[in-house]
């Protein structure tokens, strides 16, 4: 039975059972005049909360960090990491408090407040997060989940009155993040760098037991131990990370700050900062204004993930007698990524199965989109409608689908001759293997989103929320939960960015 209070949840707090040197126990710091901007009823349900629980003043105070929760054991964890390719040494939860872990109807989830005040790991920071970046994190986690991409979730977004100094004076906010685990590659790097191999082994056992129990079995199902478990863990994290990269690439998502401390050990999209979804396609697009060198540009994300896995493998090195199996495991990244990516791209293009000779068709599409800066999301969505008129069964759908109604694939290109040429080749290939082209179209519509969290949409929601008007946050949240479904009245959310949005920049400031 769902409960109406956070105090009544089944708290198990496995991270808090790790040795004391993994964290500092401390409470979140209170904020002034907290207000709930939005709560996610689905996440509440996973935890075992009633939807009404989100509306209670008690929940608000607890998730603002203003009151303790019975059963929670708040702490800030320590980790290290490479930032922009450079070893940064000790980092840690500088503005986050892990409240604890709940065993709920949908499994075990950790709850973490972000923006909840100073910790011993705050370094030069103030421990706070601004409303602007918190709206972005809250909406992005819902958007990624809607797209079917592994991500941390957000239970609640709370606005506070406290002023926070960034480039300008802004207001504080607190997001309640929910995930199976917030352990990062950087947690492993921390203990390796400290030369504390006991801690490294304890962390490895903790992660394997909780999220990768299959690593304790060989291919034949027999128990394995020692080095093999460690190598299996690297392999398993690598597989999840490669799949995640394929998913990011396939929707034009850019994380923006793929430092090793922002990579999840369980393969989730983690730490939303200056992320972006591609508008007009530029393979080299850099979504983070602070990333002047383009280290985390769209087209290098898989390679950077691979680089980060090398850093994870280095951290695991002290636990194995021989480095060779770890090195061999790292070689699995490229095939794992390619396999995941080609199968996603085949689906997006409406190809029944990926064949090696489909590669030129895909490469030429990227080339076409890139040279003409055609809109990433609309191009794939319009492609579904491109080759034949809607039949009677699709009439209602096309009336709702802003793209079906308003434009043809070719309208996205100024050089329509080369686009037309590609389209003809695609058509000849894509019709293979389907009962009829309408079946193929429906399959394409189910994997090519109509709505993604474009920067200008987030910006509209932020500007309104800054003025105390949360309706746009609510509306966008709802639309993004079902990004593949045409939704009545939601045409504006599928449109290309307006002119005013061209100059929008997002940076590490949050
Ligand atoms: P990020 O790149 O945003 O994931 O953060 C890198 C590190 O800086 C992490 O250890 C964060 O906890 C810390 N950090 C970022 N912003 C703040 C802040 N405002 N106050 C304290 N620590 C921060
Ligand atoms: Mg981070």
Coordinates of C-alpha atoms and ligand atoms in Angstrom, one line a residue:
X1 CA 0.0 0.0 0.0
X2 CA 1.4 3.4 -0.9
X3 CA 2.0 5.7 2.0
X4 CA 1.4 9.4 2.4
X5 CA 4.7 10.4 4.0
X6 CA 8.4 10.0 3.3
X7 CA 8.8 8.9 6.9
X8 CA 6.8 5.8 6.3
X9 CA 8.8 4.6 3.3
X10 CA 11.0 1.5 3.6
X11 CA 14.4 3.1 4.0
X12 CA 17.4 0.6 3.6
X13 CA 20.3 3.1 3.0
X14 CA 22.9 0.6 1.7
X15 CA 25.4 3.3 0.8
X16 CA 25.4 4.5 4.4
X17 CA 26.5 1.0 5.4
X18 CA 29.8 1.5 3.6
X19 CA 32.8 2.5 5.8
X20 CA 32.7 6.0 7.2
X21 CA 35.5 7.2 4.9
X22 CA 33.2 7.0 1.9
X23 CA 31.2 10.0 3.0
X24 CA 30.4 12.6 5.6
X25 CA 27.1 12.3 7.5
X26 CA 25.4 15.7 7.6
X27 CA 22.0 17.2 7.0
X28 CA 20.8 19.4 4.2
X29 CA 20.8 23.1 5.0
X30 CA 17.4 24.7 5.1
X31 CA 16.1 27.1 2.5
X32 CA 13.7 30.0 2.9
X33 CA 10.0 29.9 1.9
X34 CA 10.1 26.7 -0.2
X35 CA 7.4 26.2 -2.8
X36 CA 6.7 23.1 -4.8
X37 CA 7.0 23.9 -8.5
X38 CA 6.3 20.4 -9.7
X39 CA 6.3 16.8 -8.4
X40 CA 6.5 13.7 -10.5
X41 CA 3.6 11.3 -9.5
X42 CA 5.2 8.4 -11.4
X43 CA 8.4 8.6 -9.5
X44 CA 6.4 8.9 -6.3
X45 CA 4.6 5.7 -7.2
X46 CA 7.9 3.8 -7.8
X47 CA 9.0 4.8 -4.3
X48 CA 5.7 3.7 -2.7
X49 CA 4.2 7.2 -2.1
X50 CA 0.7 8.3 -2.8
X51 CA 0.3 11.0 -5.4
X52 CA -1.1 13.2 -2.6
X53 CA 2.1 12.8 -0.7
X54 CA 3.8 15.2 -3.1
X55 CA 1.3 18.0 -2.1
X56 CA 1.8 17.7 1.6
X57 CA 3.6 20.5 3.5
X58 CA 5.6 17.8 5.4
X59 CA 7.0 16.5 2.1
X60 CA 7.8 20.0 0.9
X61 CA 9.7 20.8 4.1
X62 CA 11.6 17.4 3.9
X63 CA 12.5 17.8 0.2
X64 CA 13.6 21.4 0.8
X65 CA 16.0 20.1 3.3
X66 CA 14.2 21.9 6.1
X67 CA 13.2 18.8 8.2
X68 CA 14.7 15.4 8.8
X69 CA 13.0 12.3 7.4
X70 CA 12.6 9.3 9.8
X71 CA 14.6 6.5 8.4
X72 CA 16.8 8.6 6.1
X73 CA 20.5 8.9 6.8
X74 CA 21.7 12.0 5.0
X75 CA 25.3 12.1 3.8
X76 CA 27.5 13.7 1.2
X77 CA 29.8 11.2 -0.6
X78 CA 33.4 11.7 -1.7
X79 CA 34.6 11.1 -5.2
X80 CA 37.3 12.4 -7.5
X81 CA 37.6 12.7 -11.3
X82 CA 39.0 14.0 -14.5
X83 CA 37.5 17.3 -15.6
X84 CA 37.9 18.2 -19.2
X85 CA 40.6 15.6 -19.5
X86 CA 42.6 16.8 -16.6
X87 CA 42.9 15.1 -13.2
X88 CA 41.1 17.3 -10.7
X89 CA 41.7 15.3 -7.6
X90 CA 39.1 15.2 -4.9
X91 CA 35.6 16.4 -5.7
X92 CA 32.5 14.9 -4.1
X93 CA 28.9 15.9 -3.4
X94 CA 29.5 19.6 -3.1
X95 CA 25.9 20.6 -3.2
X96 CA 24.0 17.3 -2.9
X97 CA 22.9 15.2 0.0
X98 CA 22.1 11.6 -0.4
X99 CA 19.1 11.2 1.8
X100 CA 19.2 7.4 1.6
X101 CA 17.7 4.5 -0.3
X102 CA 14.2 3.3 -0.4
X103 CA 12.9 -0.2 -1.2
X104 CA 9.6 0.5 -3.0
X105 CA 7.2 -1.3 -5.3
X106 CA 9.4 -0.7 -8.4
X107 CA 12.7 -1.7 -6.7
X108 CA 15.4 0.1 -4.8
X109 CA 16.0 3.8 -5.4
X110 CA 18.2 6.4 -3.8
X111 CA 16.9 9.9 -3.1
X112 CA 19.3 12.8 -3.3
X113 CA 18.7 16.5 -2.8
X114 CA 20.7 18.7 -5.2
X115 CA 21.2 22.3 -4.2
X116 CA 20.8 21.5 -0.6
X117 CA 23.7 23.5 0.9
X118 CA 27.4 23.3 1.8
X119 CA 29.2 20.1 2.4
X120 CA 32.9 19.3 3.1
X121 CA 33.2 18.8 -0.6
X122 CA 31.9 22.2 -1.7
X123 CA 35.3 23.6 -2.5
X124 CA 34.8 27.2 -3.7
X125 CA 31.1 26.7 -4.3
X126 CA 28.1 27.8 -2.2
X127 CA 26.3 24.5 -2.1
X128 CA 23.3 25.8 -4.0
X129 CA 21.7 25.4 -7.4
X130 CA 19.7 28.1 -9.1
X131 CA 16.1 27.7 -10.3
X132 CA 17.2 28.0 -13.9
X133 CA 19.5 24.9 -13.9
X134 CA 17.1 23.1 -11.6
X135 CA 14.2 23.5 -14.1
X136 CA 16.6 22.2 -16.8
X137 CA 17.5 19.2 -14.7
X138 CA 13.9 18.5 -13.7
X139 CA 12.6 18.6 -17.2
X140 CA 15.6 16.8 -18.8
X141 CA 15.3 13.8 -16.6
X142 CA 11.6 13.5 -17.5
X143 CA 12.3 14.1 -21.2
X144 CA 15.0 11.4 -21.3
X145 CA 12.8 8.9 -19.5
X146 CA 10.0 9.7 -22.0
X147 CA 12.4 9.0 -24.8
X148 CA 13.3 5.6 -23.2
X149 CA 16.9 6.6 -22.3
X150 CA 18.3 5.5 -19.0
X151 CA 18.5 8.5 -16.7
X152 CA 18.3 9.7 -13.1
X153 CA 14.8 10.8 -12.3
X154 CA 13.4 13.8 -10.4
X155 CA 10.7 13.5 -7.8
X156 CA 10.3 17.1 -7.0
X157 CA 11.4 20.6 -8.0
X158 CA 11.3 23.2 -5.2
X159 CA 11.8 26.9 -5.6
X160 CA 13.3 28.8 -2.6
X161 CA 13.6 32.4 -1.7
X162 CA 17.3 32.4 -1.0
X163 CA 19.3 34.6 -3.3
X164 CA 22.2 32.9 -5.2
X165 CA 24.9 34.8 -6.9
X166 CA 25.9 33.6 -10.3
X167 CA 26.6 36.0 -13.3
X168 CA 23.5 37.8 -11.9
X169 CA 21.6 37.3 -8.7
X170 CA 19.2 34.4 -9.0
X171 CA 17.0 32.3 -6.7
X172 CA 17.8 29.0 -5.2
X173 CA 16.0 25.7 -5.9
X174 CA 16.3 22.1 -4.8
X175 CA 15.7 19.1 -7.0
X176 CA 15.0 15.7 -5.4
X177 CA 16.9 13.3 -7.7
X178 CA 16.0 9.6 -7.7
X179 CA 18.1 6.8 -9.2
X180 CA 19.1 3.2 -8.5
X181 CA 22.6 4.6 -7.7
X182 CA 24.5 7.8 -7.8
X183 CA 27.9 6.1 -7.8
X184 CA 30.2 7.6 -10.5
X185 CA 33.3 6.4 -12.3
X186 CA 35.0 9.0 -10.0
X187 CA 34.1 7.1 -6.9
X188 CA 36.4 4.3 -8.1
X189 CA 39.1 6.8 -9.2
X190 CA 39.0 8.3 -5.7
X191 CA 40.1 5.2 -3.9
X192 CA 42.6 4.2 -6.6
X193 CA 44.2 7.6 -6.4
X194 CA 44.3 7.4 -2.6
X195 CA 46.0 4.0 -2.8
X196 CA 43.3 2.6 -0.6
X197 CA 42.8 -0.8 -2.2
X198 CA 40.6 -2.1 0.6
X199 CA 38.1 0.7 -0.1
X200 CA 38.3 0.0 -3.8
X201 CA 37.5 -3.6 -3.2
X202 CA 34.6 -2.7 -0.9
X203 CA 33.2 -0.3 -3.4
X204 CA 33.5 -2.9 -6.2
X205 CA 31.7 -5.6 -4.1
X206 CA 29.0 -3.1 -3.2
X207 CA 28.4 -2.1 -6.8
X208 CA 28.5 -5.7 -8.1
X209 CA 26.2 -7.1 -5.4
X210 CA 23.6 -4.4 -5.8
X211 CA 23.6 -3.8 -9.5
X212 CA 25.7 -6.4 -11.3
X213 CA 25.2 -9.7 -9.5
X214 CA 25.7 -11.5 -12.9
X215 CA 29.4 -10.5 -12.7
X216 CA 29.8 -13.3 -10.2
X217 CA 28.9 -15.9 -12.7
X218 CA 30.8 -17.1 -15.8
X219 CA 29.3 -17.7 -19.2
X220 CA 28.6 -21.3 -18.1
X221 CA 26.6 -20.0 -15.1
X222 CA 29.2 -21.2 -12.6
X223 CA 30.4 -18.9 -9.8
X224 CA 33.6 -16.9 -10.5
X225 CA 35.6 -14.8 -8.2
X226 CA 38.7 -12.5 -7.9
X227 CA 40.0 -10.9 -11.1
X228 CA 37.2 -12.3 -13.2
X229 CA 34.5 -10.4 -11.3
X230 CA 36.4 -7.1 -11.7
X231 CA 36.9 -7.7 -15.4
X232 CA 33.2 -8.7 -15.8
X233 CA 32.2 -5.5 -14.0
X234 CA 34.3 -3.3 -16.4
X235 CA 32.7 -5.2 -19.3
X236 CA 29.2 -4.8 -17.9
X237 CA 29.6 -1.0 -17.3
X238 CA 31.2 -0.7 -20.7
X239 CA 28.2 -2.4 -22.4
X240 CA 25.7 -0.1 -20.6
X241 CA 27.8 3.0 -21.3
X242 CA 28.1 2.1 -25.0
X243 CA 24.4 1.6 -25.3
X244 CA 23.7 4.9 -23.5
X245 CA 26.0 6.7 -26.0
X246 CA 24.2 5.1 -28.9
X247 CA 20.9 6.4 -27.4
X248 CA 22.2 9.9 -26.8
X249 CA 23.6 10.1 -30.4
X250 CA 20.3 8.8 -31.9
X251 CA 18.2 11.6 -30.4
X252 CA 20.9 14.4 -30.8
X253 CA 21.4 14.7 -27.1
X254 CA 24.6 16.3 -25.8
X255 CA 25.5 16.0 -22.2
X256 CA 28.0 18.9 -22.2
X257 CA 30.2 17.9 -19.3
X258 CA 31.2 14.3 -19.7
X259 CA 33.8 14.4 -16.9
X260 CA 34.5 11.1 -15.2
X261 CA 32.7 12.3 -12.1
X262 CA 29.6 12.7 -14.2
X263 CA 29.5 9.2 -15.6
X264 CA 27.2 6.8 -13.9
X265 CA 28.5 3.4 -12.9
X266 CA 25.0 1.9 -13.7
X267 CA 24.8 3.6 -17.1
X268 CA 22.4 6.4 -16.4
X269 CA 22.4 9.9 -17.9
X270 CA 23.6 11.8 -14.8
X271 CA 24.2 15.4 -13.7
X272 CA 22.3 17.6 -16.1
X273 CA 24.1 20.9 -16.6
X274 CA 24.7 22.6 -19.9
X275 CA 23.2 19.8 -21.9
X276 CA 21.4 20.3 -25.2
X277 CA 19.3 18.6 -27.9
X278 CA 20.5 19.3 -31.4
X279 CA 18.4 21.8 -33.4
X280 CA 19.9 22.2 -36.9
X281 CA 22.4 19.4 -37.2
X282 CA 26.1 20.2 -36.8
X283 CA 28.1 17.1 -36.1
X284 CA 30.6 19.2 -34.2
X285 CA 28.1 21.1 -32.2
X286 CA 29.2 22.1 -28.7
X287 CA 26.3 22.6 -26.4
X288 CA 28.3 23.9 -23.5
X289 CA 29.5 27.5 -24.0
X290 CA 32.3 26.9 -21.4
X291 CA 33.7 24.0 -23.5
X292 CA 35.6 26.2 -25.9
X293 CA 37.8 23.3 -27.2
X294 CA 34.8 21.2 -28.1
X295 CA 35.9 18.2 -25.9
X296 CA 32.3 17.2 -25.5
X297 CA 30.9 18.0 -28.9
X298 CA 28.2 15.7 -30.2
X299 CA 30.4 13.6 -32.6
X300 CA 33.0 12.9 -30.0
X301 CA 30.7 11.7 -27.1
X302 CA 31.2 8.0 -27.8
X303 CA 35.0 8.4 -28.0
X304 CA 35.0 10.4 -24.7
X305 CA 32.9 7.7 -23.0
X306 CA 35.5 5.2 -24.1
X307 CA 38.2 7.4 -22.7
X308 CA 36.4 7.6 -19.5
X309 CA 36.1 3.8 -19.4
X310 CA 39.9 3.7 -19.7
X311 CA 40.1 5.8 -16.6
X312 CA 37.7 3.4 -14.9
X313 CA 39.8 0.5 -16.0
X314 CA 42.9 2.2 -14.5
X315 CA 41.1 2.7 -11.3
X316 CA 40.2 -1.0 -11.2
X317 CA 43.8 -2.1 -12.1
X318 CA 45.0 -2.5 -8.4
X319 CA 42.3 -5.2 -7.9
X320 CA 43.6 -7.5 -10.6
X321 CA 46.9 -9.4 -11.0
X322 CA 47.1 -8.8 -14.7
X323 CA 46.1 -5.8 -16.7
X324 CA 45.6 -7.7 -20.0
X325 CA 42.0 -8.8 -19.4
X326 CA 41.0 -5.2 -18.5
X327 CA 42.7 -3.9 -21.7
X328 CA 41.0 -6.6 -23.7
X329 CA 37.6 -5.6 -22.2
X330 CA 38.1 -2.0 -23.3
X331 CA 38.4 -3.2 -26.9
X332 CA 34.7 -4.2 -26.7
X333 CA 33.6 -0.6 -26.6
X334 CA 33.6 0.1 -30.3
X335 CA 31.7 -3.1 -31.4
X336 CA 29.2 -2.6 -28.6
X337 CA 28.6 1.0 -29.5
X338 CA 28.4 0.3 -33.2
X339 CA 26.0 -2.6 -32.7
X340 CA 23.7 -0.5 -30.5
X341 CA 23.9 2.6 -32.7
X342 CA 23.3 0.9 -36.0
X343 CA 20.3 -0.9 -34.7
X344 CA 18.8 2.3 -33.4
X345 CA 19.6 4.1 -36.6
X346 CA 18.0 1.3 -38.7
X347 CA 14.8 1.7 -36.7
X348 CA 14.9 5.5 -37.1
X349 CA 15.3 5.1 -40.9
X350 CA 12.5 2.4 -41.0
X351 CA 14.9 -0.3 -42.1
X352 CA 13.7 -3.7 -41.0
X353 CA 17.2 -4.9 -40.3
X354 CA 20.6 -3.2 -40.5
X355 CA 22.9 -4.5 -43.2
X356 CA 26.5 -3.5 -43.5
X357 CA 25.9 -2.0 -46.9
X358 CA 23.4 0.4 -45.3
X359 CA 26.3 2.4 -43.9
X360 CA 26.7 4.7 -47.0
X361 CA 23.0 5.6 -46.8
X362 CA 23.3 6.6 -43.2
X363 CA 26.6 8.4 -43.8
X364 CA 25.2 10.4 -46.6
X365 CA 22.2 11.4 -44.5
X366 CA 24.5 12.7 -41.8
X367 CA 26.4 14.6 -44.5
X368 CA 23.3 16.1 -46.0
X369 CA 21.9 17.1 -42.6
X370 CA 25.3 18.6 -41.5
X371 CA 26.0 20.6 -44.7
X372 CA 22.6 22.0 -44.8
X373 CA 22.1 22.3 -41.0
X374 CA 18.7 20.6 -41.3
X375 CA 16.9 20.1 -38.1
X376 CA 17.8 16.8 -36.4
X377 CA 14.5 15.9 -34.8
X378 CA 12.2 17.1 -37.5
X379 CA 14.3 15.4 -40.3
X380 CA 13.7 11.9 -38.9
X381 CA 10.1 12.7 -38.0
X382 CA 9.3 14.1 -41.4
X383 CA 11.1 11.2 -43.1
X384 CA 8.3 8.9 -41.7
X385 CA 5.8 11.0 -43.7
X386 CA 7.9 11.7 -46.7
X387 CA 7.2 9.0 -49.2
X388 CA 3.5 8.6 -49.4
X389 CA 0.3 10.4 -48.4
X390 CA -1.5 9.4 -45.2
X391 CA -4.1 6.7 -45.6
X392 CA -7.6 7.0 -44.0
X393 CA -6.4 5.4 -40.8
X394 CA -3.6 7.9 -40.5
X395 CA -5.7 11.0 -41.2
X396 CA -6.4 11.9 -37.6
X397 CA -2.8 11.3 -36.7
X398 CA -1.4 13.5 -39.5
X399 CA -3.8 16.3 -38.5
X400 CA -2.3 16.3 -35.0
X401 CA 1.3 15.7 -36.0
X402 CA 2.6 19.2 -36.6
X403 CA 5.2 17.9 -39.0
X404 CA 2.9 15.8 -41.0
X405 CA 0.7 18.8 -41.4
X406 CA 3.1 21.5 -42.1
X407 CA 6.0 20.2 -43.9
X408 CA 7.7 17.8 -46.1
X409 CA 11.1 16.3 -45.5
X410 CA 12.6 18.2 -48.4
X411 CA 11.5 21.6 -47.0
X412 CA 14.2 21.2 -44.4
X413 CA 16.9 21.5 -47.1
X414 CA 17.9 24.4 -49.3
X415 CA 19.7 22.1 -51.7
X416 CA 16.6 20.0 -52.4
X417 CA 18.2 18.2 -55.4
X418 CA 20.7 16.3 -53.3
X419 CA 18.1 15.7 -50.6
X420 CA 15.7 14.3 -53.2
X421 CA 18.4 12.1 -54.5
X422 CA 19.0 10.7 -51.1
X423 CA 15.3 10.3 -50.5
X424 CA 14.9 8.1 -53.6
X425 CA 17.7 5.8 -52.5
X426 CA 16.2 5.6 -49.0
X427 CA 12.8 4.8 -50.4
X428 CA 14.1 2.0 -52.5
X429 CA 15.8 0.5 -49.5
X430 CA 13.3 1.1 -46.7
X431 CA 10.4 -0.7 -48.3
X432 CA 12.1 -4.1 -48.0
X433 CA 10.7 -6.4 -45.5
X434 CA 7.5 -4.6 -44.4
X435 CA 4.0 -5.8 -45.0
X436 CA 3.2 -2.3 -46.4
X437 CA 4.6 1.2 -46.2
X438 CA 2.1 2.2 -43.6
X439 CA 3.4 -0.4 -41.2
X440 CA 6.9 1.0 -41.7
X441 CA 5.7 4.5 -41.1
X442 CA 4.1 3.6 -37.8
X443 CA 7.2 1.9 -36.7
X444 CA 9.3 5.0 -37.6
X445 CA 6.9 7.3 -35.7
X446 CA 7.3 5.2 -32.6
X447 CA 11.0 5.7 -32.5
X448 CA 11.5 9.2 -33.9
X449 CA 10.4 11.8 -31.3
X450 CA 8.2 14.7 -32.3
X451 CA 9.1 16.7 -29.1
X452 CA 12.5 17.0 -27.5
X453 CA 13.6 19.5 -24.9
X454 CA 15.0 22.1 -27.1
X455 CA 16.9 24.9 -25.4
X456 CA 14.3 27.5 -26.3
X457 CA 11.5 25.4 -24.7
X458 CA 13.4 25.1 -21.5
X459 CA 14.2 28.8 -21.6
X460 CA 10.5 29.7 -22.0
X461 CA 9.7 27.5 -18.9
X462 CA 12.6 29.1 -16.9
X463 CA 11.6 32.7 -17.8
X464 CA 8.0 32.0 -16.6
X465 CA 9.1 30.1 -13.5
X466 CA 11.5 33.0 -12.6
X467 CA 8.4 35.2 -12.5
X468 CA 6.5 32.7 -10.4
X469 CA 4.5 31.2 -13.2
X470 CA 5.0 27.4 -13.3
X471 CA 2.4 26.6 -16.0
X472 CA 5.1 26.2 -18.7
X473 CA 7.1 23.8 -16.6
X474 CA 4.0 21.7 -16.0
X475 CA 2.9 21.8 -19.7
X476 CA 6.4 20.9 -21.0
X477 CA 6.7 18.1 -18.5
X478 CA 3.5 16.6 -19.7
X479 CA 4.4 16.9 -23.4
X480 CA 7.8 15.5 -22.9
X481 CA 6.6 12.4 -21.1
X482 CA 5.2 11.1 -24.4
X483 CA 7.6 12.5 -27.0
X484 CA 6.6 10.0 -29.8
X485 CA 2.9 10.7 -29.5
X486 CA 1.2 13.6 -31.4
X487 CA -0.6 15.5 -28.7
X488 CA -3.5 17.8 -29.3
X489 CA -2.6 21.5 -28.9
X490 CA 1.2 20.8 -28.6
X491 CA 2.2 21.8 -32.1
X492 CA 4.3 24.7 -30.7
X493 CA 6.6 22.2 -28.9
X494 CA 7.5 20.5 -32.1
X495 CA 8.5 23.7 -34.0
X496 CA 11.9 24.8 -35.0
X497 CA 13.6 27.3 -32.6
X498 CA 12.4 30.9 -33.1
X499 CA 14.9 33.6 -34.1
X500 CA 15.2 35.0 -30.6
X501 CA 16.6 31.6 -29.5
X502 CA 19.6 31.7 -31.8
X503 CA 21.8 33.6 -29.3
X504 CA 20.9 31.3 -26.4
X505 CA 24.0 30.0 -24.6
X506 CA 24.2 27.5 -21.8
X507 CA 27.4 27.2 -19.7
X508 CA 28.7 25.4 -16.6
X509 CA 27.1 28.1 -14.5
X510 CA 24.4 26.4 -12.5
Ligands
LIG1 P1 29.7 19.4 -12.0 O1 30.7 19.5 -13.1 O2 28.6 20.4 -12.0 O3 29.1 18.0 -12.0 O4 30.4 19.6 -10.6 C1 31.7 19.3 -10.4 C2 32.0 19.4 -8.9 O5 31.7 20.7 -8.4 C3 31.2 18.5 -8.0 O6 32.0 18.1 -7.0 C4 30.1 19.4 -7.5 O7 29.5 18.9 -6.3 C5 30.8 20.7 -7.3 N1 29.9 21.8 -7.4 C6 29.4 22.4 -8.5 N2 28.6 23.5 -8.2 C7 28.7 23.7 -6.9 C8 28.2 24.6 -6.0 N3 27.5 25.6 -6.4 N4 28.6 24.5 -4.7 C9 29.4 23.5 -4.3 N5 29.9 22.6 -5.1 C10 29.6 22.6 -6.4
LIG2 MG1 28.8 16.5 -11.4

